[in-house]
Coordinates of N, CA and C in Angstrom, one line a residue:
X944 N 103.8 73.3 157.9 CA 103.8 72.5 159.1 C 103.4 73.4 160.3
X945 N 103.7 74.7 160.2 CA 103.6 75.4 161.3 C 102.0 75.8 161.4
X946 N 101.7 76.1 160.1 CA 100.1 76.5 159.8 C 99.5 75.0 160.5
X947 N 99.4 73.9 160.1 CA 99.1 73.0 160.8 C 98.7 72.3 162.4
X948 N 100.3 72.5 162.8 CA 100.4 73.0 164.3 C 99.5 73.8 165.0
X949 N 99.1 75.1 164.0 CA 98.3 76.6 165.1 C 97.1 76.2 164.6
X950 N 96.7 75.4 163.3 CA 95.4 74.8 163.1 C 94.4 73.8 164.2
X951 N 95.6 72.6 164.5 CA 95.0 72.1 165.5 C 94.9 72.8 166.9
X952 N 95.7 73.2 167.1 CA 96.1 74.4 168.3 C 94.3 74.4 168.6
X953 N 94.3 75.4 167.2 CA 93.0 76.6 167.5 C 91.9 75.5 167.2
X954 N 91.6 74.2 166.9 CA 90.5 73.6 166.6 C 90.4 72.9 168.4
X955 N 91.5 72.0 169.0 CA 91.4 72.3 170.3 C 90.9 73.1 171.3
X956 N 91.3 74.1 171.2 CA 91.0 75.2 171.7 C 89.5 75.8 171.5
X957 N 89.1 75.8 170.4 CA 87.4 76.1 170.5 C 86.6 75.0 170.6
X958 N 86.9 73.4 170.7 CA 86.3 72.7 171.3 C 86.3 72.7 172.7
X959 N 87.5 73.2 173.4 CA 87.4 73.2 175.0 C 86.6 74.4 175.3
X960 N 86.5 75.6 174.5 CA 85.7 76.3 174.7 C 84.1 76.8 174.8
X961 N 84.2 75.9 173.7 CA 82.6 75.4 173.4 C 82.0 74.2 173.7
X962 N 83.0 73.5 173.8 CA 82.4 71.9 174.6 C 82.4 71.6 175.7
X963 N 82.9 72.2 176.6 CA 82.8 72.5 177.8 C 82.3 73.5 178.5
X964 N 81.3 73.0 179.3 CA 80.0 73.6 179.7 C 80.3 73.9 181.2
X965 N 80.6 75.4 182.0 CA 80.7 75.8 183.3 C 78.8 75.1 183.4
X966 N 78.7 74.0 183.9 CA 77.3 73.5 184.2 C 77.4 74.3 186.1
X967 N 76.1 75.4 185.6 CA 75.6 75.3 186.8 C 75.0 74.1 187.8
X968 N 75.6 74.0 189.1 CA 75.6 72.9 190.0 C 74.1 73.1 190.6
X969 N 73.3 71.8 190.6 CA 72.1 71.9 190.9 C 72.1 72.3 192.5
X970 N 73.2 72.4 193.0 CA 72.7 73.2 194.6 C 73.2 74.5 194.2
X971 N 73.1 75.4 193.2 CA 72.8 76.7 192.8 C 71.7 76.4 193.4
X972 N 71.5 77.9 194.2 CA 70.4 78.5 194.4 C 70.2 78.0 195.9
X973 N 70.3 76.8 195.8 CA 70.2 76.3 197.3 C 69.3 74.6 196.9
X974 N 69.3 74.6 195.4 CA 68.8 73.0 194.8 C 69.4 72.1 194.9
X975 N 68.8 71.0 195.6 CA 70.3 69.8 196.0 C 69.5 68.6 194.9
X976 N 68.1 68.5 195.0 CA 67.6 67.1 193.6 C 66.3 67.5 193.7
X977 N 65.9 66.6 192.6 CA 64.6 66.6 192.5 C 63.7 65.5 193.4
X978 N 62.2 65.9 193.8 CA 61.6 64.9 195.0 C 60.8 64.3 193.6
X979 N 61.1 63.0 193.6 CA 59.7 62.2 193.2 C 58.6 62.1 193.6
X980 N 57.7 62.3 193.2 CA 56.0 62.5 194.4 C 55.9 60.6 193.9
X981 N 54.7 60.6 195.0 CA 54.9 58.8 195.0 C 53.5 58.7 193.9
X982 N 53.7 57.5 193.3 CA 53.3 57.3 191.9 C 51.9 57.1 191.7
X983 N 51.2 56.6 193.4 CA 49.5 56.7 193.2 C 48.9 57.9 193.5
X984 N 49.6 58.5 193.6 CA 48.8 60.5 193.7 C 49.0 60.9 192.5
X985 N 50.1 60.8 191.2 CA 49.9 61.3 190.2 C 49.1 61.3 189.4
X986 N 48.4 62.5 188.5 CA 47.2 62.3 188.1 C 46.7 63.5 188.0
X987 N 45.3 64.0 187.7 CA 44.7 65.1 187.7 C 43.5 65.1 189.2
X988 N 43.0 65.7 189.8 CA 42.2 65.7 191.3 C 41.1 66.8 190.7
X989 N 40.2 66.6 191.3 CA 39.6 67.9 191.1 C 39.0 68.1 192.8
X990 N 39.0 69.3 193.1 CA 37.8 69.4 194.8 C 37.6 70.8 194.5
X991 N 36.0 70.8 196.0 CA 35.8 72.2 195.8 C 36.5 73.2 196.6
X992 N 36.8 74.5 196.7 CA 37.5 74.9 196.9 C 37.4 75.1 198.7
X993 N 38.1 75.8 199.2 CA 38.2 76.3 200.9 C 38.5 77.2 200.8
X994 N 37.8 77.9 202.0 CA 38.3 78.8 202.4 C 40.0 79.1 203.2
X995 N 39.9 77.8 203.6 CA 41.4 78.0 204.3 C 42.6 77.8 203.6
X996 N 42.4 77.6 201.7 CA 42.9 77.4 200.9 C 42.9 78.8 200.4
X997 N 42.3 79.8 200.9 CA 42.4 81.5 200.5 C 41.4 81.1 198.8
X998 N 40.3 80.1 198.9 CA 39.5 79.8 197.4 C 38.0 80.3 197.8
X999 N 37.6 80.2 197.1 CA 35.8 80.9 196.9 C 35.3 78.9 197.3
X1000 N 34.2 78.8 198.1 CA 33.7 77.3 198.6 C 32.9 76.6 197.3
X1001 N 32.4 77.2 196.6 CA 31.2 77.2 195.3 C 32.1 76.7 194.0
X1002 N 33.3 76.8 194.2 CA 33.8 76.7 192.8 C 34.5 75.6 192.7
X1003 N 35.1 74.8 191.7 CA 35.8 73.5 191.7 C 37.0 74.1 191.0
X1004 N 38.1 73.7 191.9 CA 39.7 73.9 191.4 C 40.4 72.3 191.0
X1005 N 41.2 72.4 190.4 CA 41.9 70.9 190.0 C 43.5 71.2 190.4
X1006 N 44.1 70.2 190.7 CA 45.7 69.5 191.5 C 46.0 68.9 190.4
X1007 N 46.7 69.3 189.8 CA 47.8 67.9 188.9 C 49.3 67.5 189.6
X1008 N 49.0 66.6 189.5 CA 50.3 66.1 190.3 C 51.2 64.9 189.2
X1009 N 52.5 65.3 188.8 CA 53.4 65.0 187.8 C 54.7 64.0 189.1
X1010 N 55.4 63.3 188.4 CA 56.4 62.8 188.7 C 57.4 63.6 189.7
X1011 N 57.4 65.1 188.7 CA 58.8 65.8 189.6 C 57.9 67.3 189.9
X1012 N 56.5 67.4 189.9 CA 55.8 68.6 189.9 C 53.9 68.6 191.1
X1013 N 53.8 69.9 190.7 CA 52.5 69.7 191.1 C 52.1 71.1 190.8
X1014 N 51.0 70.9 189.9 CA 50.0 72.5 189.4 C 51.6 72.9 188.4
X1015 N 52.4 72.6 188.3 CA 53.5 73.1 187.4 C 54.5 73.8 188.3
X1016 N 54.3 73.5 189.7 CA 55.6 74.0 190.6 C 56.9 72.7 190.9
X1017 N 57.7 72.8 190.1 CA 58.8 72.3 189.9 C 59.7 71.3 191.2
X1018 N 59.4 70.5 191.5 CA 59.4 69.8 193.3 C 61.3 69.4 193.5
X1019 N 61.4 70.4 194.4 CA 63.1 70.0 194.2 C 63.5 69.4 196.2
X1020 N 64.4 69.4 196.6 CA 65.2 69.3 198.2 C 66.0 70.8 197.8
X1021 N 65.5 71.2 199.3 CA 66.9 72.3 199.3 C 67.5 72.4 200.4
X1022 N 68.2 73.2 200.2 CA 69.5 73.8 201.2 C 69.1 74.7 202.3
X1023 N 68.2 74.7 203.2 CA 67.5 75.6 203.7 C 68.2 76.7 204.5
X1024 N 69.6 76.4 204.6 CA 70.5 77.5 204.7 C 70.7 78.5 203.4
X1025 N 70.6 77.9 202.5 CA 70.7 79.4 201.9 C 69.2 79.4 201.2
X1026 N 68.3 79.0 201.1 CA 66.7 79.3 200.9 C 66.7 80.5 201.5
X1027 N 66.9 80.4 203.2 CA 66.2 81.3 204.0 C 67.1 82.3 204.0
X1028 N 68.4 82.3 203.5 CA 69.0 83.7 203.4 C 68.4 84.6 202.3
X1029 N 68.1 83.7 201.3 CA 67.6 84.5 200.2 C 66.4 85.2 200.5
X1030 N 65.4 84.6 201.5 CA 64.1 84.9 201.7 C 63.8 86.7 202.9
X1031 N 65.5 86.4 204.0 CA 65.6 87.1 205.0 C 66.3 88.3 204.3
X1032 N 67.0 88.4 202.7 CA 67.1 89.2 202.1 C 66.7 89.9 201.1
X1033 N 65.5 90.1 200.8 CA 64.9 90.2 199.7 C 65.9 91.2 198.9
X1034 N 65.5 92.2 199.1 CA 66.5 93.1 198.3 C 67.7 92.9 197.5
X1035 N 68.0 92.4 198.4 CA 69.3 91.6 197.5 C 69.7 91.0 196.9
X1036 N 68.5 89.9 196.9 CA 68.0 88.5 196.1 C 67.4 88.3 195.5
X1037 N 66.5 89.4 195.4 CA 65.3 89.4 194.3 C 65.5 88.8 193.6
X1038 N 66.6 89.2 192.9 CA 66.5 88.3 191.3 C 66.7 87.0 191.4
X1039 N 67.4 85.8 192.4 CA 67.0 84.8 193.0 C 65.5 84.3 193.0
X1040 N 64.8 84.9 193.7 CA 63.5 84.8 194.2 C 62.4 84.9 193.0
X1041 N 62.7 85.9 192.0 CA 62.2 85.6 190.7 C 62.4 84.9 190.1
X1042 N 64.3 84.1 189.9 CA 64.0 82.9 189.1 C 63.3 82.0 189.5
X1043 N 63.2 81.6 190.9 CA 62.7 80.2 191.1 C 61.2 80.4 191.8
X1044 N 60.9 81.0 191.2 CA 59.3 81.3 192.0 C 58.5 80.0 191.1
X1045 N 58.9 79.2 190.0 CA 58.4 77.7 189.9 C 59.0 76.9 190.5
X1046 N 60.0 76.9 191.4 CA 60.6 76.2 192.3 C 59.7 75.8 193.4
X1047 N 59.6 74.9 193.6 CA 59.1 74.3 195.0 C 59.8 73.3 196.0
X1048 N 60.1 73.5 197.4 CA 60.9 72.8 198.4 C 59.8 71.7 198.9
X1049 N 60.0 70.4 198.4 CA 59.3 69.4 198.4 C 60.1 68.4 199.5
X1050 N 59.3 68.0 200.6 CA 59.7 66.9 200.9 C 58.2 65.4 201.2
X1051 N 58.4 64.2 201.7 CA 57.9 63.5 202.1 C 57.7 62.9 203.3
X1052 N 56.9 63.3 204.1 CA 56.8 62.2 205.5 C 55.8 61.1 205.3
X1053 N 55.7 61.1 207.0 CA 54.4 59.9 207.2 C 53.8 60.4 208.5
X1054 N 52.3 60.7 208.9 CA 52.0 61.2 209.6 C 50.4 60.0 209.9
X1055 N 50.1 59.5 211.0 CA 49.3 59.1 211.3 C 48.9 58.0 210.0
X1056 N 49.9 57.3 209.7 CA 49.3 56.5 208.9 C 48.9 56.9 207.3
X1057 N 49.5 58.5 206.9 CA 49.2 58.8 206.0 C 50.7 59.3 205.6
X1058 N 51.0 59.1 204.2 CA 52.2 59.5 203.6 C 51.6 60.9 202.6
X1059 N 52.2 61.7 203.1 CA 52.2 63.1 202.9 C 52.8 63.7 202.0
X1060 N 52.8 64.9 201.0 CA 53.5 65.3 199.8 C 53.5 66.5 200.5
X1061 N 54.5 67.5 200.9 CA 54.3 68.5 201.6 C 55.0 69.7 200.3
X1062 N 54.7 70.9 200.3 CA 55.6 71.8 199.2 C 55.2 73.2 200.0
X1063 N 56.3 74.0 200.0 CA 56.8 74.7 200.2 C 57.4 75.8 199.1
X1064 N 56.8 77.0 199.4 CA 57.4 78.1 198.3 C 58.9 78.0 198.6
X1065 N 59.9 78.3 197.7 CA 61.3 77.6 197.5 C 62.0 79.1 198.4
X1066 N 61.1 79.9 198.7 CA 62.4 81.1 199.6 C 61.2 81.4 200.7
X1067 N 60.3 80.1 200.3 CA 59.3 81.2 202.0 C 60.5 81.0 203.5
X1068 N 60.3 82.0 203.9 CA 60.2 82.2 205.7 C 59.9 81.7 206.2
X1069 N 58.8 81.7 206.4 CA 57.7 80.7 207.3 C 57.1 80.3 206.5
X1070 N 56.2 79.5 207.4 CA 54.7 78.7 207.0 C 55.0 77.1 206.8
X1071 N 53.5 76.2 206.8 CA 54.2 75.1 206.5 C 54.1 74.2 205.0
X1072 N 53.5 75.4 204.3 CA 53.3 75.0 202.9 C 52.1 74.4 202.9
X1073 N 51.7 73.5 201.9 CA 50.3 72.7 201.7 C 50.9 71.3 201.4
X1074 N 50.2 70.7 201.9 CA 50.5 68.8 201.7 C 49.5 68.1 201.3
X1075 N 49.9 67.0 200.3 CA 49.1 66.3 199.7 C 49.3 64.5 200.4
X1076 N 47.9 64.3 200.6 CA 48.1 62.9 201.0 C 46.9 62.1 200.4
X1077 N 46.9 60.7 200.4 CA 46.3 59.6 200.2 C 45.2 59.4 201.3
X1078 N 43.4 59.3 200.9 CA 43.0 58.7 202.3 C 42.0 57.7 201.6
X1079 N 41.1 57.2 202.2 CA 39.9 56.6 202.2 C 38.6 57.6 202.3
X1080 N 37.4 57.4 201.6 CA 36.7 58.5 202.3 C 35.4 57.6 201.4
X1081 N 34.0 57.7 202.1 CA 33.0 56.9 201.6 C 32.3 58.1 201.2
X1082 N 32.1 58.0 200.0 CA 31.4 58.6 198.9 C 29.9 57.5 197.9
X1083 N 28.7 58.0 198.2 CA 27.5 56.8 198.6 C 27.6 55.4 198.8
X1084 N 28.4 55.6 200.0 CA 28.6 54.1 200.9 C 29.7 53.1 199.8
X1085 N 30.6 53.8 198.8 CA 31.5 53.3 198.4 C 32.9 53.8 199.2
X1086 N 33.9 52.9 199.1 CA 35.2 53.8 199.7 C 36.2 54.4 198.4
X1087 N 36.3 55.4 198.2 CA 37.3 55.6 197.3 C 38.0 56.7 198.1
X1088 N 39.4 56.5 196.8 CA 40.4 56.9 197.3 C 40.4 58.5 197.1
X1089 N 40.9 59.5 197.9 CA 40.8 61.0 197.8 C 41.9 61.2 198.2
X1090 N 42.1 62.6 197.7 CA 43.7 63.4 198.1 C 43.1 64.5 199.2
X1091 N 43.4 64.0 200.2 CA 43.5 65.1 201.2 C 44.9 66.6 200.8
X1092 N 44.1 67.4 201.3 CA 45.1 68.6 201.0 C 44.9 69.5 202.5
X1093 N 46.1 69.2 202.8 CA 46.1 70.0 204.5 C 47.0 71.4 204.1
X1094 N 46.8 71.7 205.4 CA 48.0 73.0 205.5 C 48.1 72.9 207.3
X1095 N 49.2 73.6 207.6 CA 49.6 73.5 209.0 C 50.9 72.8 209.0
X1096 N 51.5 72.4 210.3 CA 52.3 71.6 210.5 C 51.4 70.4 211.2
X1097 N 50.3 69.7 211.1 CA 49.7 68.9 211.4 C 49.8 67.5 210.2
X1098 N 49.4 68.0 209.2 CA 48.7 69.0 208.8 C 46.8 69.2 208.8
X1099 N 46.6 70.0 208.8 CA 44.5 69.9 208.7 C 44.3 69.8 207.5
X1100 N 43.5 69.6 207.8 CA 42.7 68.8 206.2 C 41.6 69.7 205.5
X1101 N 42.4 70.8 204.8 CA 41.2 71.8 204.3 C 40.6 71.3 203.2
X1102 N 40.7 70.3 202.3 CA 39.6 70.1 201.6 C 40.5 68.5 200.6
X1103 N 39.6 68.1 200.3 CA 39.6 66.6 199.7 C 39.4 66.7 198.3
X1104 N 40.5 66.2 197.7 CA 40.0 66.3 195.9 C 39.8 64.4 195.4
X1105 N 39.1 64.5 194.4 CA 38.7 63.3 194.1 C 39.7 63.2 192.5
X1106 N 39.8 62.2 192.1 CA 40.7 61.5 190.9 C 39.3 62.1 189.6
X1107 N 40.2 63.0 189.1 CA 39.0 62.8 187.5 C 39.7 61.6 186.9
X1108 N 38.3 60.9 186.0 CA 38.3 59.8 185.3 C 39.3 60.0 184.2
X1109 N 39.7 59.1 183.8 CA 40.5 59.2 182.3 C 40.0 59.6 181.1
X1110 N 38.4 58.6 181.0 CA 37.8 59.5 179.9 C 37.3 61.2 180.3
X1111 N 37.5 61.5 181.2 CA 37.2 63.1 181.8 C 38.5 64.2 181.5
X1112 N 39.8 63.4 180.9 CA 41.0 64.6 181.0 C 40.9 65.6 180.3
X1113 N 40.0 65.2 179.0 CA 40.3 66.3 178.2 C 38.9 67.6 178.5
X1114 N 38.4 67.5 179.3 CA 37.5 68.6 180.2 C 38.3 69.6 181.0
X1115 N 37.9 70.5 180.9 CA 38.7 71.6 182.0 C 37.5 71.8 183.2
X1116 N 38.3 71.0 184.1 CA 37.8 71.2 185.2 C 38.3 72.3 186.3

């Protein structure tokens, strides 16, 4: 009976141990959720490059833009209290700053009529990141829809990507 007793004991006991998970809290780090980007930007884009984009003007780069992502930077809200400590400390944080360097501080406005996708490196200092929006733009006297991509706190509009086609995904653009 006693064997019994210490049996359950210890089968308790390594379920509480093992089945209970210390779950890191998603405002670790300074992560409060994930931003959903709005559902008619997602997709693949392609434009030519800028210079104010730090890109060569001659060449074509591509934007993918995912539900909780963009180019594969992970779109979260943060805590910009402790972002910017981590950012005003490097040394001490490094290892911080390395895990989440796929982290991105995403938020959404509305600026002149245009709804904006703004992202932010997850421990920058400054700057105001790069933002994606929705426009109109006539392309041989058709209107179709383009992703403006600004930077600033305006934001300016350094270069315009257009929607690759569906039958076009499996091309590397």
């Amino acid at each position: 009976m006693k064997k019994k007793i210490i049996f359950t004991i210890a089968v308790f006991a390594s379920l509480f141990a093992f089945g209970y998970k210390d779950n890191v809290q998603a405002a670790s780090y300074g992560r409060i959720g994930h931003v959903v980007t709005p559902a008619n930007m997602r997709g693949k884009w392609v434009y030519k490059g800028s210079a104010l984009l730090g890109q060569k003007h001659d060449k074509l780069y591509k934007v993918r833009i995912g539900k909780h992502h963009v180019d594969g930077i992970k779109l979260y809200q943060a805590d910009l209290a402790k972002t910017s400590k981590y950012a005003r400390n490097y040394k001490k944080y490094h290892f911080i700053i390395d895990q989440t360097m796929t982290w991105g501080n995403a938020s959404i406005f509305n600026k002149d009529g245009i709804q904006w996708l703004n992202v932010n490196g997850w421990t920058a200092g400054a700057g105001n990141g790069t933002s994606y929006g929705l426009v109109q733009k006539k392309v041989n006297g058709q209107d179709v829809t383009a992703l403006a991509i600004g930077v600033g706190y305006k934001p300016f509009i350094a270069a315009y990507a257009y929607r690759v086609p569906s039958h076009h995904h499996d091309y590397d653009y």
